[in-house]
XYZ file of C-alpha atoms in Angstrom:
532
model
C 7.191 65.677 -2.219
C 10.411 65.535 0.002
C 13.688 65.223 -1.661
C 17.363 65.634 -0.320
C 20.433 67.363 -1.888
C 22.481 64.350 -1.356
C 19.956 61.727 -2.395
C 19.625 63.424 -6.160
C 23.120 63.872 -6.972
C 23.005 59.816 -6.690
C 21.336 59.962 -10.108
C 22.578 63.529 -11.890
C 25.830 65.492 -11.743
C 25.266 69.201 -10.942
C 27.884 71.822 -9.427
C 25.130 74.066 -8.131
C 24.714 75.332 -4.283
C 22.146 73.823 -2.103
C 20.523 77.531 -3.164
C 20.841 77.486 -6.235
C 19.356 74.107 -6.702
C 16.169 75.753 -5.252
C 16.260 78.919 -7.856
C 16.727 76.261 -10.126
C 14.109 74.043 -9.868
C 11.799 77.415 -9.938
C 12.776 78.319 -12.770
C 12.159 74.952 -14.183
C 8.366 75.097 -12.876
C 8.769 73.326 -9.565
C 8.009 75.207 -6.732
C 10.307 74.789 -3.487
C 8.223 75.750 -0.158
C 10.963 75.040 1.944
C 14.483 74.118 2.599
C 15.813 72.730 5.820
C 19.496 72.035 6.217
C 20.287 68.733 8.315
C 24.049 70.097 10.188
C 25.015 66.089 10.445
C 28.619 65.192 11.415
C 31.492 66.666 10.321
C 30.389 69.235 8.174
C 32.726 70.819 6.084
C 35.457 68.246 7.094
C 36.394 65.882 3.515
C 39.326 63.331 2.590
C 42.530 65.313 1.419
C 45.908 63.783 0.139
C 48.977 65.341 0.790
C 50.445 66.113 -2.517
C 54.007 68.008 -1.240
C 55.170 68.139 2.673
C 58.028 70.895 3.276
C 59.555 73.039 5.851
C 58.017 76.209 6.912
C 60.006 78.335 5.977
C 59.847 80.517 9.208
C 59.339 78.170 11.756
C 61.149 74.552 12.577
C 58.157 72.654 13.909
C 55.698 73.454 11.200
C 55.253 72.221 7.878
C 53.948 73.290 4.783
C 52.221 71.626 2.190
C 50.030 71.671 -0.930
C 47.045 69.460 -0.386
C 44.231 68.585 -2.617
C 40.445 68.729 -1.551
C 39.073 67.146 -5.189
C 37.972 70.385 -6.199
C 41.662 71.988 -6.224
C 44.926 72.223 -4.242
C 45.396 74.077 -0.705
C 48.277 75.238 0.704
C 48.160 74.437 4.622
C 50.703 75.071 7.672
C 50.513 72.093 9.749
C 51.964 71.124 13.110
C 51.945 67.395 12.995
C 54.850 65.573 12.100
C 53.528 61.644 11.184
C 52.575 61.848 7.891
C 53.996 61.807 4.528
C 53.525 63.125 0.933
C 50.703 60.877 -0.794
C 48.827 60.165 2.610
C 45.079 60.799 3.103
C 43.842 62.667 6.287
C 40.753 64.536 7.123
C 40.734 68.039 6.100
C 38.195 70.940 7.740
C 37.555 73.737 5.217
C 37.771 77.404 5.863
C 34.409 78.556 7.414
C 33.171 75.218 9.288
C 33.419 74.954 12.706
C 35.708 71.688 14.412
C 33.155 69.182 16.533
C 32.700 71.070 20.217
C 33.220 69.339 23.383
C 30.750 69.540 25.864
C 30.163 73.217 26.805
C 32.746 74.511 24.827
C 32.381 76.974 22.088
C 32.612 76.089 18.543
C 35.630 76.720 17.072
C 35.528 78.262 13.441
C 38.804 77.898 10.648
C 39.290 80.208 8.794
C 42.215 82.030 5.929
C 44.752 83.302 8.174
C 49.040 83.430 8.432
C 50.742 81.309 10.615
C 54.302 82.320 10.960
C 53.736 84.814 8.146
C 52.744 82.259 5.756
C 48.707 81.670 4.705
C 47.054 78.912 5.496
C 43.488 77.817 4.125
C 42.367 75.061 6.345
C 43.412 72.624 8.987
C 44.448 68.635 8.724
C 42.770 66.998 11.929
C 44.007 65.058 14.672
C 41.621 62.401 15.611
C 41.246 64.202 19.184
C 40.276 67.546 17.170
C 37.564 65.839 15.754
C 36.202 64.501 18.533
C 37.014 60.362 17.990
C 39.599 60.395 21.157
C 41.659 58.065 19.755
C 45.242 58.541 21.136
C 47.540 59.458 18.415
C 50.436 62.065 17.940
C 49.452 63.801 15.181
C 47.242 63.673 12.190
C 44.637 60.954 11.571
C 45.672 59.064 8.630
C 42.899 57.218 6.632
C 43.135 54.309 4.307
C 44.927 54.642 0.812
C 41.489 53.869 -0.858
C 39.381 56.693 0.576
C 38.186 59.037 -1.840
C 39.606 62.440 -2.405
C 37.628 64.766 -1.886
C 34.556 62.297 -0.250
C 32.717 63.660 3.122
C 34.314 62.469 5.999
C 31.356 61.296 7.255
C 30.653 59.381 4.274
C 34.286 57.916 4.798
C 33.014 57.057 7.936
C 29.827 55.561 7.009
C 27.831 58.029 9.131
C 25.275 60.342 7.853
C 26.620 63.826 6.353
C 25.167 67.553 6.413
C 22.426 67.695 3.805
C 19.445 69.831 2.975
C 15.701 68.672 2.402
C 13.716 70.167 0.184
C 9.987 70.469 0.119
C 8.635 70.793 -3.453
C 4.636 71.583 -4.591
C 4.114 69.076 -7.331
C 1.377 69.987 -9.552
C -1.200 67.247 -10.441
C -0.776 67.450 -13.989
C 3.282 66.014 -13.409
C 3.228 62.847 -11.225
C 6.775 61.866 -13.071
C 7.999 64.737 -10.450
C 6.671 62.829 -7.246
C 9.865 60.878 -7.134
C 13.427 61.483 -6.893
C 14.302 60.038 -10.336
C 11.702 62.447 -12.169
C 13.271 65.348 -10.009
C 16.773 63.944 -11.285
C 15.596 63.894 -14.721
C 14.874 67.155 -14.629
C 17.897 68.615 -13.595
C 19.436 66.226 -16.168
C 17.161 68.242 -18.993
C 19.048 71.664 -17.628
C 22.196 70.307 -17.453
C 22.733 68.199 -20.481
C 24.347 66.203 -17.860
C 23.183 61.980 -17.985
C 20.444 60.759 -16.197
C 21.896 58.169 -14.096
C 19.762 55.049 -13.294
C 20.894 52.229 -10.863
C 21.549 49.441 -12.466
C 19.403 46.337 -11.733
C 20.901 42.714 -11.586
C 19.381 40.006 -10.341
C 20.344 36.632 -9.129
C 17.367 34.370 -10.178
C 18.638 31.511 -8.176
C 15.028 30.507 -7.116
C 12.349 28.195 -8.954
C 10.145 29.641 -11.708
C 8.061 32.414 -10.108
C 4.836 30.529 -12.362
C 4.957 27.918 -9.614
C 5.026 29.836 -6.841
C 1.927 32.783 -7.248
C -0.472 33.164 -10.672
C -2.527 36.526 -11.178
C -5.962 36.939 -12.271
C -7.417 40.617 -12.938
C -11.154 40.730 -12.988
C -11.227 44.331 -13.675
C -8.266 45.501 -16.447
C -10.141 49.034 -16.800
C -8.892 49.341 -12.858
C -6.144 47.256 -13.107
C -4.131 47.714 -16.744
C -1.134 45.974 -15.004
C -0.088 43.883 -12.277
C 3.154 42.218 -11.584
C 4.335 39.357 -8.942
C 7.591 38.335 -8.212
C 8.307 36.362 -4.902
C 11.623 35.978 -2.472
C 12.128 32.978 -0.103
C 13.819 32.832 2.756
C 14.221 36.687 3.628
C 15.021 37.845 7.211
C 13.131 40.695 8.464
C 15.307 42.810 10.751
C 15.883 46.646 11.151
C 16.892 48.718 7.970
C 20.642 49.736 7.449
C 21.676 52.909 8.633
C 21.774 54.245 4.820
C 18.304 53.048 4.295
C 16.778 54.450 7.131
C 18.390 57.615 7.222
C 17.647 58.245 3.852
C 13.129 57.670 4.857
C 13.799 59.456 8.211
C 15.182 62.509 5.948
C 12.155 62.891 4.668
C 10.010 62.077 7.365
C 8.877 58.196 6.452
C 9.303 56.362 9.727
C 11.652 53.219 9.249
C 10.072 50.018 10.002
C 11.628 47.124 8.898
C 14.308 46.034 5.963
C 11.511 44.714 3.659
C 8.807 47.148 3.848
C 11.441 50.097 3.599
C 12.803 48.675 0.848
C 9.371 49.643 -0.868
C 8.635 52.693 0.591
C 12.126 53.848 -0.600
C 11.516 52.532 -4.207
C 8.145 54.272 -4.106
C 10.156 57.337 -3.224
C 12.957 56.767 -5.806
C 10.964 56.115 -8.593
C 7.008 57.117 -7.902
C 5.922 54.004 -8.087
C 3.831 52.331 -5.365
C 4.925 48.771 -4.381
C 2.986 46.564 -1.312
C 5.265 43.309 0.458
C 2.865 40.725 1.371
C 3.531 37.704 3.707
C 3.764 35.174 1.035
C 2.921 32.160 3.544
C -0.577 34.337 4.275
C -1.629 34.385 1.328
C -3.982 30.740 0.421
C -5.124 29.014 -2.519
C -8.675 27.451 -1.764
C -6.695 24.252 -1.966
C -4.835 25.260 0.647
C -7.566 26.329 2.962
C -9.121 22.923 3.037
C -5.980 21.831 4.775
C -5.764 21.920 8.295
C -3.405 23.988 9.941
C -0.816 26.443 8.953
C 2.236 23.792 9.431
C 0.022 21.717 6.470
C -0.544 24.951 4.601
C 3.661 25.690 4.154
C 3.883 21.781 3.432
C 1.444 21.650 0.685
C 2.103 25.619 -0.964
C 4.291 24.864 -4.142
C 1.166 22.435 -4.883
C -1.484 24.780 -4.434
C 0.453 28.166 -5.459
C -1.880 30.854 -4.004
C -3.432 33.345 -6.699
C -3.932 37.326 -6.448
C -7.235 38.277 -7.614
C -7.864 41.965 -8.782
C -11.616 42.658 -7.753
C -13.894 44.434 -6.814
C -15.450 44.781 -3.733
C -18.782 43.265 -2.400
C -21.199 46.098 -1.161
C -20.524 46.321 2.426
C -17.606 44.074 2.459
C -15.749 44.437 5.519
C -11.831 44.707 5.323
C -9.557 45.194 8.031
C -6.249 47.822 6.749
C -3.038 47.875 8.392
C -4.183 50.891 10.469
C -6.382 49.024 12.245
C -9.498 50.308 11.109
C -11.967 47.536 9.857
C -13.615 49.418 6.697
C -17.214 48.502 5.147
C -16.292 48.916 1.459
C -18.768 49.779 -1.352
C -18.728 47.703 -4.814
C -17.052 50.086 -6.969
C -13.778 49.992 -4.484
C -10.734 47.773 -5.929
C -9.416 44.761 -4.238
C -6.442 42.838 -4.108
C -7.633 39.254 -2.839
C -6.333 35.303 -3.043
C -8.704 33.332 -3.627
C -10.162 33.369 0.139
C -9.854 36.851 1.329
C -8.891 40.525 0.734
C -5.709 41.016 1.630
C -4.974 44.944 0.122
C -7.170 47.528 -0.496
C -5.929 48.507 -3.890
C -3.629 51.168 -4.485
C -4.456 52.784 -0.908
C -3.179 50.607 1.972
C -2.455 46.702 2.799
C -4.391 44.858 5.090
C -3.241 43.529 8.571
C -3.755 39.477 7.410
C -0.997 39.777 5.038
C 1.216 41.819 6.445
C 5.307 41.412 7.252
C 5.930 40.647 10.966
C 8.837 39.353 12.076
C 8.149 35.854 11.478
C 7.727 36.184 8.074
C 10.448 34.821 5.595
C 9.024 34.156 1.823
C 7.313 38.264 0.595
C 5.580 38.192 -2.641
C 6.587 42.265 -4.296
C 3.722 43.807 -5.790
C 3.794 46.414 -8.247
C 0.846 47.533 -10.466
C -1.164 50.198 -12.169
C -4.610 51.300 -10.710
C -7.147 53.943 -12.561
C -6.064 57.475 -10.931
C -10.223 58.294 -10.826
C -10.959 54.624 -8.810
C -8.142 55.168 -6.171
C -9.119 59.158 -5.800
C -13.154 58.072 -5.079
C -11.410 55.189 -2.787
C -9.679 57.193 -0.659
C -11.656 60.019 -0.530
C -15.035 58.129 0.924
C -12.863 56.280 3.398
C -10.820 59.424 3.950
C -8.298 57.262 4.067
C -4.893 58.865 2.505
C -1.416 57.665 2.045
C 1.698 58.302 -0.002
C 0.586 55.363 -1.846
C -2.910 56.654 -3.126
C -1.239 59.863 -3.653
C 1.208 59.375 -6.287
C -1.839 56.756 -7.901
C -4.611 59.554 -7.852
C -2.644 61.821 -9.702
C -0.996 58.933 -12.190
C 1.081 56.418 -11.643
C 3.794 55.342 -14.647
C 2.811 51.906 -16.300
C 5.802 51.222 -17.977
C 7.992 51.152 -14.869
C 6.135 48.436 -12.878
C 8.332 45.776 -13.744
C 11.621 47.934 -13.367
C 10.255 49.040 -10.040
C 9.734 45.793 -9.425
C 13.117 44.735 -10.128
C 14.655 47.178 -7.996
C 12.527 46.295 -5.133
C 13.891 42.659 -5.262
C 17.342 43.925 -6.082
C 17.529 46.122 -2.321
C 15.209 43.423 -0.619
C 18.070 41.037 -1.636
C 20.668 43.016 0.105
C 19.095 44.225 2.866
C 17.093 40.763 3.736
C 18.658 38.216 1.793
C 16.932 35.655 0.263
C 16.388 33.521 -3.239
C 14.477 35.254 -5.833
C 12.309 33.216 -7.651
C 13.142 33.116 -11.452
C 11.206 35.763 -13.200
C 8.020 37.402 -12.820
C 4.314 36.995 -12.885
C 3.313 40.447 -15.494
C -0.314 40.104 -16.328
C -0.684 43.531 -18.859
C -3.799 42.751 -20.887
C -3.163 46.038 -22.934
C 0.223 47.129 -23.399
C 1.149 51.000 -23.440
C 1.154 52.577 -26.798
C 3.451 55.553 -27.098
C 1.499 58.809 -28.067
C 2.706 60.550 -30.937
C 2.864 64.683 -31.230
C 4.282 66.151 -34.436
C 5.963 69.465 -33.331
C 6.251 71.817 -36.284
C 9.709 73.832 -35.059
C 8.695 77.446 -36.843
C 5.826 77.459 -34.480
C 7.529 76.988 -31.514
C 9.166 79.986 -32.414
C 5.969 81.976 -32.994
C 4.365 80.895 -30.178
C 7.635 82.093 -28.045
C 8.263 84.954 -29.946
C 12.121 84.023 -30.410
C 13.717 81.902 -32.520
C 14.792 78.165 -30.894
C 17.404 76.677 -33.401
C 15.550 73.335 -34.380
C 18.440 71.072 -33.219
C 18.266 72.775 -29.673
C 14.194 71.766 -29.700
C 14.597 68.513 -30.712
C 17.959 67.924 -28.136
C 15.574 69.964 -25.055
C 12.996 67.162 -25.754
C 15.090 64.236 -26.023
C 16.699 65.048 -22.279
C 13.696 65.188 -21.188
C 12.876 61.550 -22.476
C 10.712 61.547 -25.264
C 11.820 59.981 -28.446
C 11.950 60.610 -31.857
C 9.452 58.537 -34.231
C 9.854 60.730 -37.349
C 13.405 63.181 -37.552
C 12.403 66.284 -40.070
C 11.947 65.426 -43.743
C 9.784 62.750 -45.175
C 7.427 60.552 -42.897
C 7.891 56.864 -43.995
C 4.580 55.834 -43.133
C 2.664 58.686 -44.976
C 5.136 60.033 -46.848
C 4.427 63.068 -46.073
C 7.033 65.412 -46.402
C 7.674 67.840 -43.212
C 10.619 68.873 -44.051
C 10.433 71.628 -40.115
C 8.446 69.070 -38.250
C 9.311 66.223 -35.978
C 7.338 63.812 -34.715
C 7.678 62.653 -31.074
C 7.148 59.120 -29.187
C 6.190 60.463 -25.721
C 7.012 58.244 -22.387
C 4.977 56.695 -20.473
C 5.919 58.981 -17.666
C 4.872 62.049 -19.276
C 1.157 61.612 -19.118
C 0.741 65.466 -18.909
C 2.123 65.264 -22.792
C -1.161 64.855 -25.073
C -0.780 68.500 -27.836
C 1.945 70.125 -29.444
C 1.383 73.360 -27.329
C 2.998 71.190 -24.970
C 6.018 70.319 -26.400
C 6.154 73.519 -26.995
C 5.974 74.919 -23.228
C 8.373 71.938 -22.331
C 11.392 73.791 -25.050
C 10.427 77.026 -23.233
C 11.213 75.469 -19.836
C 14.341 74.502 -21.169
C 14.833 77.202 -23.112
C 15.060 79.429 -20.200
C 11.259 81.727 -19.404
C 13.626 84.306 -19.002
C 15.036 84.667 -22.349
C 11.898 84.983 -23.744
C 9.954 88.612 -24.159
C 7.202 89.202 -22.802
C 5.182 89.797 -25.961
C 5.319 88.041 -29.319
C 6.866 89.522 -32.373
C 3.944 90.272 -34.517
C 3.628 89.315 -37.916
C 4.391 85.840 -37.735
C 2.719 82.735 -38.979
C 3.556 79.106 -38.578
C 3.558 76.873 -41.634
C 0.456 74.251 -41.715
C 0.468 70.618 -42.387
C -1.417 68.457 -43.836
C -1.031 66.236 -40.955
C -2.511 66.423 -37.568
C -0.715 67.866 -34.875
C -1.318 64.991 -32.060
C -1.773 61.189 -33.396
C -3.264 59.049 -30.811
C-alpha cells in the first residue's frame, strides 16, 4: 500500500515531520518499508503577508519587515521596494535552495545579517524563482492566497511530498486505503477524522429505469450496487488527479476510470466503470444494429447478472488474455455475455474508450476465499483482487459509490441518474464484544483509566451498544464492562483480547512493562465476552 504525506493530511490534522509520521505509524503496528521524497517545485517556498514594512535601520535601500509564514512571524531584510504592508508574496525558508538556472549551482538561504541586522529568509522576485516575468521587485500574489499555503499549491502545480510504502497485514484490509491510514492517525491524535463530503446532483431519471441487478449467488455476492451517468466525456485526468495515481505508481488513463482507481485508493474499496451502451438486455440484442440498440435502451434497460461461470467458459479481460474459466469462478454478466470477471479485472467488451458517454459505477462485495482461488488459478492479480482477497468493507459500497459519481461528475460531467440500484439480500449486523475494563488492565499489566479505553476505541470507530452499568436488554448489571458495536471495517475485531490489543496500540506499547504485575485477576461475568 502506497500513500503520500500530502494526500493524508487531506483527511487528518497532524504537526508531525515526514519522519516522524513513519516512527509513528510503527509504533501504531504499520510497518513503513520505505520512504521516497518527491523534490517537486518550489520546495520550501510558501505564501507570506507582510505584516510591518520599515527602514533598515543601517542601510537606505533596504527594508525591514515582520512577515508571517502561518506558522509564526519572520523578520526579513528585503531589497525590493513595490510592495506594501498587508501584501502577499512568495517567501523561501531558511535551508531550501532558490530554483537553478541551467548549469548553475543551487543557491541555499539561510539565517544570516545583512547590514548588521538578521534576516531569516528571502521574499522572491518572480525572476528569482525562475517564472521570468519582468517585474521590479517582489512578486505580489492575489489578496486571497492562503498564508502560509505551498507556493506551488498557489500555483496549482504539484508540491514536494514524500511516498510512503507501508506492509499491510492481512488481518487489517481497513489499512489498504488512505482513509483507514487517516483514521489511524486520527486514533493517535484525538484529532477528527475528516471525510469528504458527498453531494450529489440527481438531475437524471430514476436509476430503476435505466439498469436492474440480479445476484444468482449472494454467498459470493452479499452486495452489489448500480448507479449510472449519461452524457460523460472521457478525456485525460486533471493534473491533481493524475498526479495524485502517478505518486503512487497507478498509471493515469482516462478521467472516468481514474476516478475509480483513486476511490479504490481513497477508501479500499474496489469500483469497475462499464460502457453503459455495451451492456444489452436480450431485448435489445434481437434488435439490429447498435444505432437501434441506443434507440430502444430506456425500453429494454440492460440487467447485471452475478453468476457463476460455465466450466470452460471463455472470457476475454481487459489485458487481453482470453481466459477458460472453471464453474466455481464469479461473473459479472447482462443478460448476453460476461462482461467482468468478478472482483479481479473487467473485460475488454465493456470497457471505456473514448467514444463512450453513459458509464454504469459498480461497487460491490465479493467472498475474500472466491476472489483469492480466482486469481490465484488464473494467476491473474490486481489491486482490485487484492484489497477483495484480504476483505473488502460492505458497508461502504454505496458511499464509495457516491463518491465515485461525485469526482466522475467533475472530472467528466454528466447527469446522474436519480438514485441507485443496491441489491443487499442480507444486511450487515454489527458484532458485539463486551470489554470488561479491569482486564484490560491485567492483561497489560498497567492500569488504563476506563474513560481513556472506552475514548481509544471510539476514535478508532467502534461504537458503544451498552456504556458501563446495567444492560437494558438483559439487565445484567456490569457495572466495569462495556459493550461495543464494531464497524464493518474492522473485520479483524471478533474477541475481547482484541479490543484489548487495539487500547494497547493506543495506549502507547511503550508504556507498558514488559511483564505483568502478578497477582491480578479480572472480575467474571455472567455474560459472554463476544455476542455474535
Amino acid at each position: 500500500m502506497k500513500v503520500t504525506f500530502n494526500w493524508l493530511k487531506q483527511y487528518v490534522e497532524f504537526d508531525w515531520s515526514p519522519a516522524e509520521l513513519a516512527e509513528r505509524l510503527t509504533m501504531l503496528g504499520i510497518e513503513v518499508e520505505g520512504a521516497e521524497k518527491l523534490g517537486g517545485e518550489f520546495e520550501g517556498i510558501v505564501v507570506a503577508q507582510v505584516i510591518t514594512k520599515d527602514k533598515h535601520p543601517n542601510a537606505d535601500k533596504l527594508t525591514l519587515c515582520r512577515v508571517t509564514d502561518g506558522k509564526g512571524e519572520r523578520q526579513i531584510v528585503c531589497g525590493a521596494q513595490n510592495f506594501n504592508a498587508g501584501d502577499k508574496v512568495p517567501l523561501i525558508l531558511p535551508g531550501y535552495n532558490l530554483p537553478a538556472k541551467p548549469g548553475e549551482a543551487p543557491f541555499t538561504i539561510k539565517v544570516g545579517k545583512i547590514r548588521g541586522v538578521e534576516s531569516h529568509g528571502m521574499m522572491c522576485s518572480p525572476q528569482e524563482l525562475g517564472m521570468g516575468d519582468l517585474v521590479e521587485g517582489l512578486l505580489i500574489l492575489r489578496a486571497d492566497a492562503k498564508v502560509g499555503q505551498p507556493f506551488a499549491e498557489y500555483l496549482g502545480r504539484s508540491g514536494s511530498d514524500v511516498v510512503y510504502d507501508l506492509e499491510i497485514t492481512p488481518n487489517r484490509p481497513d489499512l489498504n486505503s488512505v482513509i483507514g491510514i487517516a483514521r489511524e492517525i486520527s486514533a493517535a491524535t484525538g484529532n477528527p477524522l475528516k471525510l469528504p463530503e458527498v453531494r450529489l446532483n440527481e438531475a437524471g431519471g430514476p436509476v430503476e429505469e435505466a439498469v436492474a441487478v440480479r445476484i444468482e449467488d449472494a454467498e459470493l455476492c452479499p452486495r452489489y450496487t448500480a448507479r449510472v451517468i449519461r452524457g460523460v466525456k472521457i478525456a485525460p485526468s486533471p493534473d491533481w488527479l493524475k498526479s495524485t495515481l502517478e505518486k503512487v505508481g497507478v498509471r493515469s488513463i482516462n478521467n472516468v476510470v481514474d476516478v475509480t482507481n483513486y476511490v479504490m485508493l481513497e477508501t479500499g474499496q474496489p469500483l469497475h466503470a462499464f460502457d453503459y451502451h455495451l451492456l444489452h438486455s436480450r431485448a435489445s440484442v434481437s434488435t439490429a444494429g447498435d444505432h437501434a440498440t441506443r434507440n430502444t435502451q430506456h425500453a429494454t434497460r440492460p440487467t447485471i447478472v452475478i453468476r457463476r461461470a460455465a466450466e470452460s467458459e471463455k472470457f476475454m479481460t481487459l489485458d487481453g488474455q482470453e481466459r477458460s474459466l472453471a464453474s466455481q469462478m464469479l461473473l459479472i454478466a447482462d443478460e448476453t455475455k460476461a462482461v467482468a470477471l468478478a472482483g479481479v479485472m473487467g473485460g475488454q467488451n465493456s470497457e471505456i474508450n473514448l467514444n463512450t458517454v453513459d458509464v454504469l459505477i459498480e461497487s460491490a462485495c465479493f467472498k475474500p476465499q472466491n476472489i483469492r482461488a480466482t486469481s490465484k488459478k488464473l494467476d491473474l492479480r490486481t489491486e482490485s483482487s487484492y484489497r477483495f482477497e484480504r476483505g473488502a468493507d460492505i458497508g461502504i459500497c454505496d458511499w464509495a459509490s457516491q463518491r465515485a459519481a461525485q469526482l466522475t461528475l467533475e472530472t467528466a460531467g454528466g447527469t446522474l441518474a436519480q438514485g441507485v440500484v443496491d441489491a443487499y439480500p442480507a444486511p450487515f449486523v454489527p458484532r458485539q464484544i463486551t470489554l470488561r475494563h479491569a482486564q484490560t488492565d491485567a492483561v497489560l499489566g498497567v492500569a488504563v483509566p476506563m474513560e481513556q479505553q472506552i475514548e481509544s476505541l471510539q476514535r478508532l470507530g467502534l461504537e458503544v451498544d451498552t456504556a458501563p452499568g446495567i444492560a437494558p436488554s438483559t439487565g445484567v448489571r456490569t457495572p466495569h464492562a462495556t459493550v461495543f458495536r464494531v464497524p464493518s471495517f474492522r473485520v479483524d475485531l471478533k474477541r475481547e483480547i482484541d479490543l484489548i490489543e487495539e487500547v494497547a496500540r493506543l495506549y502507547g506499547v511503550d508504556k507498558i512493562p514488559a511483564h505483568p504485575r502478578a497477582g491480578r485477576s479480572a472480575p467474571t461475568l455472567t455474560t459472554p465476552c463476544t455476542i455474535n
